[in-house]
Coordinates of C-alpha atoms in Angstrom, one line a residue:
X8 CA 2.8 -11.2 15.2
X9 CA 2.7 -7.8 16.5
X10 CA 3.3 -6.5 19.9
X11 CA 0.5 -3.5 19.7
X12 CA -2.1 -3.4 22.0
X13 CA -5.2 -4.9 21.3
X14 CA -8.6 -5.1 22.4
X15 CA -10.3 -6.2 26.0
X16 CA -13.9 -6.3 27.2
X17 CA -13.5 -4.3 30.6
X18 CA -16.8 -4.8 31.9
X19 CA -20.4 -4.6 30.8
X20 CA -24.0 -3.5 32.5
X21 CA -27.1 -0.8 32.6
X22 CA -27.2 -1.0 29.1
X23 CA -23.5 0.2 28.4
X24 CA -20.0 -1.5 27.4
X25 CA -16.1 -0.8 28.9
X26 CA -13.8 -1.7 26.0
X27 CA -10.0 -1.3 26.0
X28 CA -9.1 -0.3 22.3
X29 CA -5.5 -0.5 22.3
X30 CA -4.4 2.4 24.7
X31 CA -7.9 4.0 24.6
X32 CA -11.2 2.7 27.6
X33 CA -13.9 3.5 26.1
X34 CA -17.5 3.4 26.9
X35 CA -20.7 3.0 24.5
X36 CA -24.2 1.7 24.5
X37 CA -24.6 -2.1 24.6
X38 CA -28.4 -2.5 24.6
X39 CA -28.1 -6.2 25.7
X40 CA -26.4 -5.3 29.0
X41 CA -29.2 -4.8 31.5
X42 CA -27.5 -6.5 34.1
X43 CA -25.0 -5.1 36.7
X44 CA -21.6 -3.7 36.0
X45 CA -18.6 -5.6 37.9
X46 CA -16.5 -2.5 38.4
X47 CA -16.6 0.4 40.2
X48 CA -18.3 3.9 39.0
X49 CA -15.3 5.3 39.2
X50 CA -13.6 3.0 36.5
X51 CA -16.2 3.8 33.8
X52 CA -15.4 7.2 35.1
X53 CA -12.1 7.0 34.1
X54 CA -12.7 6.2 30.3
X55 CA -11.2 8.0 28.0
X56 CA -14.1 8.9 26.1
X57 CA -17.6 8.1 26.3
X58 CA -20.9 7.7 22.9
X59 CA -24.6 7.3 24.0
X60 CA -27.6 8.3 21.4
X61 CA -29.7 9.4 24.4
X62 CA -30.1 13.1 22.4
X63 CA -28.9 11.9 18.7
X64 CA -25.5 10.0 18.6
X65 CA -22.5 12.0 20.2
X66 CA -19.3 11.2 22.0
X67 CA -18.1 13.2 25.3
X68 CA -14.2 13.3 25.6
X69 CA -14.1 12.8 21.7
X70 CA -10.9 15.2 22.0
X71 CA -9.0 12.9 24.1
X72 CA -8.5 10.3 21.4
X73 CA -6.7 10.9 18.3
X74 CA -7.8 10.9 15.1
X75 CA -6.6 7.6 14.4
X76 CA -5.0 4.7 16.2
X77 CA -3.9 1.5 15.4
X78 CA -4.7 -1.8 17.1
X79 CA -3.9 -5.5 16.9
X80 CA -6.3 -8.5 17.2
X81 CA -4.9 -12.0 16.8
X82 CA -1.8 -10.7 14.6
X83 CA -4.1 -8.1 11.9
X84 CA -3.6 -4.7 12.7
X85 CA -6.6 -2.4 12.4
X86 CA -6.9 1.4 12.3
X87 CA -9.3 3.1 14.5
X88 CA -11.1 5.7 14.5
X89 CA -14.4 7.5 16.3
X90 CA -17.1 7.9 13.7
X91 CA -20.4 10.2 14.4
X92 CA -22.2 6.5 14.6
X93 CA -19.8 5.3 17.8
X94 CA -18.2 2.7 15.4
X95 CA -14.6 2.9 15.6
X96 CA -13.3 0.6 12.6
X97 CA -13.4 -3.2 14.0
X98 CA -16.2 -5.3 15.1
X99 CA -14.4 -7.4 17.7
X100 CA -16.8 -10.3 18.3
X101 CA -16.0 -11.7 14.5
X102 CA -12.2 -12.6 15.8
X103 CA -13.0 -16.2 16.3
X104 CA -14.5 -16.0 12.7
X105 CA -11.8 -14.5 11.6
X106 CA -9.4 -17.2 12.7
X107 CA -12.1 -19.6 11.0
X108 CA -11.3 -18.2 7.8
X109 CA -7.9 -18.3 7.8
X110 CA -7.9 -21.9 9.2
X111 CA -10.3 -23.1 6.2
X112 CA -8.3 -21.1 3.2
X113 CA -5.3 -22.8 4.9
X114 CA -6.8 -26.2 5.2
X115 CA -7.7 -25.7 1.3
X116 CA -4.4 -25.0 0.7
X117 CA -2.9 -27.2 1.9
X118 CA -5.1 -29.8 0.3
X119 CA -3.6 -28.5 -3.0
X120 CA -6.3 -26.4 -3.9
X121 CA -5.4 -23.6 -6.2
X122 CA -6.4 -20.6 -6.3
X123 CA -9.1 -20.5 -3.1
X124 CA -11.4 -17.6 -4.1
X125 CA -13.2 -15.6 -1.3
X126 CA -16.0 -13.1 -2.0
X127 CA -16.8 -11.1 1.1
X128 CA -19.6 -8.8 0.9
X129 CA -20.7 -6.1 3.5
X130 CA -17.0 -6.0 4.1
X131 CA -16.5 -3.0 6.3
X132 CA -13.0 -2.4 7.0
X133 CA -11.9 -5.8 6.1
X134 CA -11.4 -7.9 8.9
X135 CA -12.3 -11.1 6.8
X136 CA -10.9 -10.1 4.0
X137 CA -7.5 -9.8 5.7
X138 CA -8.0 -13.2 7.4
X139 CA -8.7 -15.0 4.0
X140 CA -5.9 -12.9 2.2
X141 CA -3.2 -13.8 4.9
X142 CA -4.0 -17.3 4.4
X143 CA -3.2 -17.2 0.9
X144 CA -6.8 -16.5 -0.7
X145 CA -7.6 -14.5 -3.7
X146 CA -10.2 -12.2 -2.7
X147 CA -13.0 -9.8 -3.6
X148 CA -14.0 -7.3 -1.0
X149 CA -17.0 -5.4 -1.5
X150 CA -19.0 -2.9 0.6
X151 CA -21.5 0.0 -0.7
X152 CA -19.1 2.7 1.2
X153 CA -16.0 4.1 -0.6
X154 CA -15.5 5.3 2.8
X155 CA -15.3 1.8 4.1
X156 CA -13.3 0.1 0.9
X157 CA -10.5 3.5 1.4
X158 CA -10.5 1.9 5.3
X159 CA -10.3 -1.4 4.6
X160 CA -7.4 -0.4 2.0
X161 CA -5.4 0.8 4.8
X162 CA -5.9 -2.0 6.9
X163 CA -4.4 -4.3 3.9
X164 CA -1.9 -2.0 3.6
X165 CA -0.9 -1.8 7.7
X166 CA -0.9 -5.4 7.6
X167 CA 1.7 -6.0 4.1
X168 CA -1.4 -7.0 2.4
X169 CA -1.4 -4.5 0.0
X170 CA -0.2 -6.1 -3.0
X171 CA -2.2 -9.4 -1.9
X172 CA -4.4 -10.2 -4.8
X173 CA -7.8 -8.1 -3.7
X174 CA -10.3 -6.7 -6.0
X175 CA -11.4 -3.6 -4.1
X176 CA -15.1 -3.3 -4.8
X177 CA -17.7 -0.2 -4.1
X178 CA -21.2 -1.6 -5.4
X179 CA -24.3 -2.2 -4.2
X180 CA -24.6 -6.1 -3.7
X181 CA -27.2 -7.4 -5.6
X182 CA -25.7 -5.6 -8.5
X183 CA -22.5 -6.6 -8.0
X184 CA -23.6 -10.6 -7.8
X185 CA -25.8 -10.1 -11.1
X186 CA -22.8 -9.3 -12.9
X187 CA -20.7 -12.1 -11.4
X188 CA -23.1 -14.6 -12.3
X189 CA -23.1 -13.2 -15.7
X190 CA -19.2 -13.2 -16.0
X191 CA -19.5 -17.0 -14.8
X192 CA -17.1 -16.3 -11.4
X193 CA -17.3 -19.1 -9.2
X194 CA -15.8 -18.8 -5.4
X195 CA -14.5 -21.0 -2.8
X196 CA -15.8 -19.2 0.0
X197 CA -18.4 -16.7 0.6
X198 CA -18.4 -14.2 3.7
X199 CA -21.2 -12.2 4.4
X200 CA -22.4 -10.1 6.8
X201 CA -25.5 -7.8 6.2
X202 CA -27.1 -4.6 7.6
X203 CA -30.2 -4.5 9.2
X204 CA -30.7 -1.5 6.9
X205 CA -28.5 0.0 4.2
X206 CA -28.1 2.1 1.6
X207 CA -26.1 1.9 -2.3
X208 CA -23.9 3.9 -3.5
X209 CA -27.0 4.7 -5.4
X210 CA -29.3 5.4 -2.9
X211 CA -30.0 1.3 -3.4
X212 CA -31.9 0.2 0.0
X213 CA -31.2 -3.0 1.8
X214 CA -33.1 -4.3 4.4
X215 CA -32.2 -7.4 5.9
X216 CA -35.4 -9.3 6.2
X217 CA -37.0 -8.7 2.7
X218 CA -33.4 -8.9 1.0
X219 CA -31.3 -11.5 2.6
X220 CA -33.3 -14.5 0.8
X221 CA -31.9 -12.8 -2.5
X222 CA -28.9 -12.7 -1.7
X223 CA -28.5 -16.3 -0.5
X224 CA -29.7 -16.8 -4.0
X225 CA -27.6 -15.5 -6.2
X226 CA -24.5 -16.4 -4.0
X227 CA -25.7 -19.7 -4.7
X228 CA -25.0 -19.6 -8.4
X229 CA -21.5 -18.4 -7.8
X230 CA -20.5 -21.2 -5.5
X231 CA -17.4 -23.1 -7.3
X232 CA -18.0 -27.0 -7.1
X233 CA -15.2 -27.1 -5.1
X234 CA -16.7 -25.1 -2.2
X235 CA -15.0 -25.1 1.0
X236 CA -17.1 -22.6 3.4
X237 CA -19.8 -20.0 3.5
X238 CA -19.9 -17.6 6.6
X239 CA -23.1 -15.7 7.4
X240 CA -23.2 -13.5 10.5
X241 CA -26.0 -10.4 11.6
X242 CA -26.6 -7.8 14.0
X243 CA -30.0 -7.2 13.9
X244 CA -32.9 -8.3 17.1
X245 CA -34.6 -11.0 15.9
X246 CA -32.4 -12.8 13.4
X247 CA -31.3 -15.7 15.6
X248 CA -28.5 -18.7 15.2
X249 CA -31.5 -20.4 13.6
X250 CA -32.9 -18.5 11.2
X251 CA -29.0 -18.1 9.9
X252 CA -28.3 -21.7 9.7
X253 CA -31.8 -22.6 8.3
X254 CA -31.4 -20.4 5.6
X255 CA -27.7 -21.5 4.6
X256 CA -29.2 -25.1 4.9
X257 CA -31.6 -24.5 2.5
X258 CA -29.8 -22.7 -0.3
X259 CA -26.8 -25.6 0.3
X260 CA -29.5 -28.3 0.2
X261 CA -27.7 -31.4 -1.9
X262 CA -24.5 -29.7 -1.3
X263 CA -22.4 -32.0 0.8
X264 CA -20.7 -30.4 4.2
X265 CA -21.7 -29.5 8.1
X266 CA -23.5 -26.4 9.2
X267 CA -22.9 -25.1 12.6
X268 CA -24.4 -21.6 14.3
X269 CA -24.3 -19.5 17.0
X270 CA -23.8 -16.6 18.9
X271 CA -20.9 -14.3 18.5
X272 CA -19.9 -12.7 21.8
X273 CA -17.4 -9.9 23.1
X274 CA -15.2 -11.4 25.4
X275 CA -12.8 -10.1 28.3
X276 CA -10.2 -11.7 30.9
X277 CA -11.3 -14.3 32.9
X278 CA -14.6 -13.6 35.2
X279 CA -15.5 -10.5 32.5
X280 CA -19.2 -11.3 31.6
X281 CA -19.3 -11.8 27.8
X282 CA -21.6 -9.4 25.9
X283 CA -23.8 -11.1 23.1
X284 CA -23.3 -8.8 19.9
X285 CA -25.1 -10.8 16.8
X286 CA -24.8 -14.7 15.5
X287 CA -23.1 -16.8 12.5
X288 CA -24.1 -19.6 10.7
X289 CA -21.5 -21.3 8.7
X290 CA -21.3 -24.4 5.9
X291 CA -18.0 -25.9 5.8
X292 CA -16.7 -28.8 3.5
X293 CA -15.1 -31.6 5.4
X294 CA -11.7 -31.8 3.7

């Protein structure tokens, strides 16, 4: 574990979030805040730096924050940083899944199951993949960016991860699953967590509501027949705990296991108001 410090939900309200990234406040839009902030004007004030998209996206106090910074949530280390889009590296309200993964890759494990492959798609900067390799998983990460897979790189490699056995992946997804299927890969566990809108490395477009049927799909013909756990999360207004965990019940149909759903939340000390900030649906073998 690592003494660095991590991240804290300040406060929340009139459409904006107060977020602690290590030694950094910071304040950005939250569209689902249109209640009242707790604190005073003068603590939002006080942030170090401030993001809004009220005239196109910008940051005011950008120069008071370095070009990177490293963090630590729940022992992974994380290295931030203050892209044009106000993302900063980490997506906070996955933690609890992240624990989730590492529990079921150890619970595999420990079972006697050997190897436990993960496939993680829409990886990011490799939160998940970091949970399921420090568990002991083999892993495929795979994200459209070669921005994102060079981040998620030095995540692995801030955390010891680096010679962890990860297949470092820049593809556009559908692609990338064709040829799985093809090669006749199976996986243990599949993460996945899908724009509302994105684009390949190709200029490929994704958009969640035509695509994400598809994708189910061919994840379903990689699944190994010892499955442990699929993980599906979203962002996007309108894709609900429901919708999630009706679609992973119907491309598991006859597969034997629990599916549970629900929000995902950004969470503070005691008396914070937690912030809603997308939902999960996840299949899980019972070991």
């Amino acid at each position: 574990m690592t003494n660095e410090p991590g991240y804290d939900l300040l406060d929340s309200g009139n459409g904006r979030k107060l977020e602690r990234f290590g030694g950094y406040v910071l304040s950005r839009p939250c569209a689902q805040a249109i209640w009242s902030p707790q604190r005073p004007p003068a603590d939002w004030e006080a942030a170090h730096a401030a993001f809004d998209r009220e005239a196109g996206n910008r940051w005011h106090g950008r120069d008071a924050l370095p070009e990177h910074w490293t963090l630590a949530v729940d022992g992974l280390r994380f290295r931030m940083s203050s892209t044009d889009f106000g993302h900063l590296g980490i997506f906070p309200e996955q933690r609890a899944s992240w624990r989730w993964i590492g529990e079921r890759v150890q619970a595999a494990r420990a079972a006697g199951m050997t190897p436990v492959r993960v496939l993680n798609l829409f990886a990011y900067s490799g939160g998940s993949t970091l949970a399921a390799a420090r568990g002991g998983a083999e892993v495929c990460h795979l994200d459209a960016s070669a921005g994102m897979v060079d981040w998620a790189r030095a995540n692995a490699a801030l955390n010891q991860l680096d010679q962890a056995p990860i297949r470092w992946i820049v593809e556009d997804a559908h692609k990338f699953l064709g040829r799985e299927i093809r090669r006749g890969r199976r996986y243990e566990g599949i993460i996945l967590d899908p724009p509302s809108f994105g684009r390949g490395a190709k200029g490929e477009v994704y958009k969640i509501e035509r695509d994400l049927p598809q994708t189910l799909d061919l994840c379903r013909q990689l699944l190994s027949d010892t499955l442990r756990f699929v993980l599906l999360s979203a962002h996007t207004p309108g894709i609900t705990p429901v919708v999630l965990e009706n679609l992973l019940t119907e491309r598991l149909a006859g597969v034997a296991g629990g599916v549970e759903s629900g929000e995902m939340t950004l969470a503070g000390a005691p008396g914070v108001r937690p912030v809603p900030s997308g939902c999960m649906a996840r299949w899980f073998a019972v070991l």
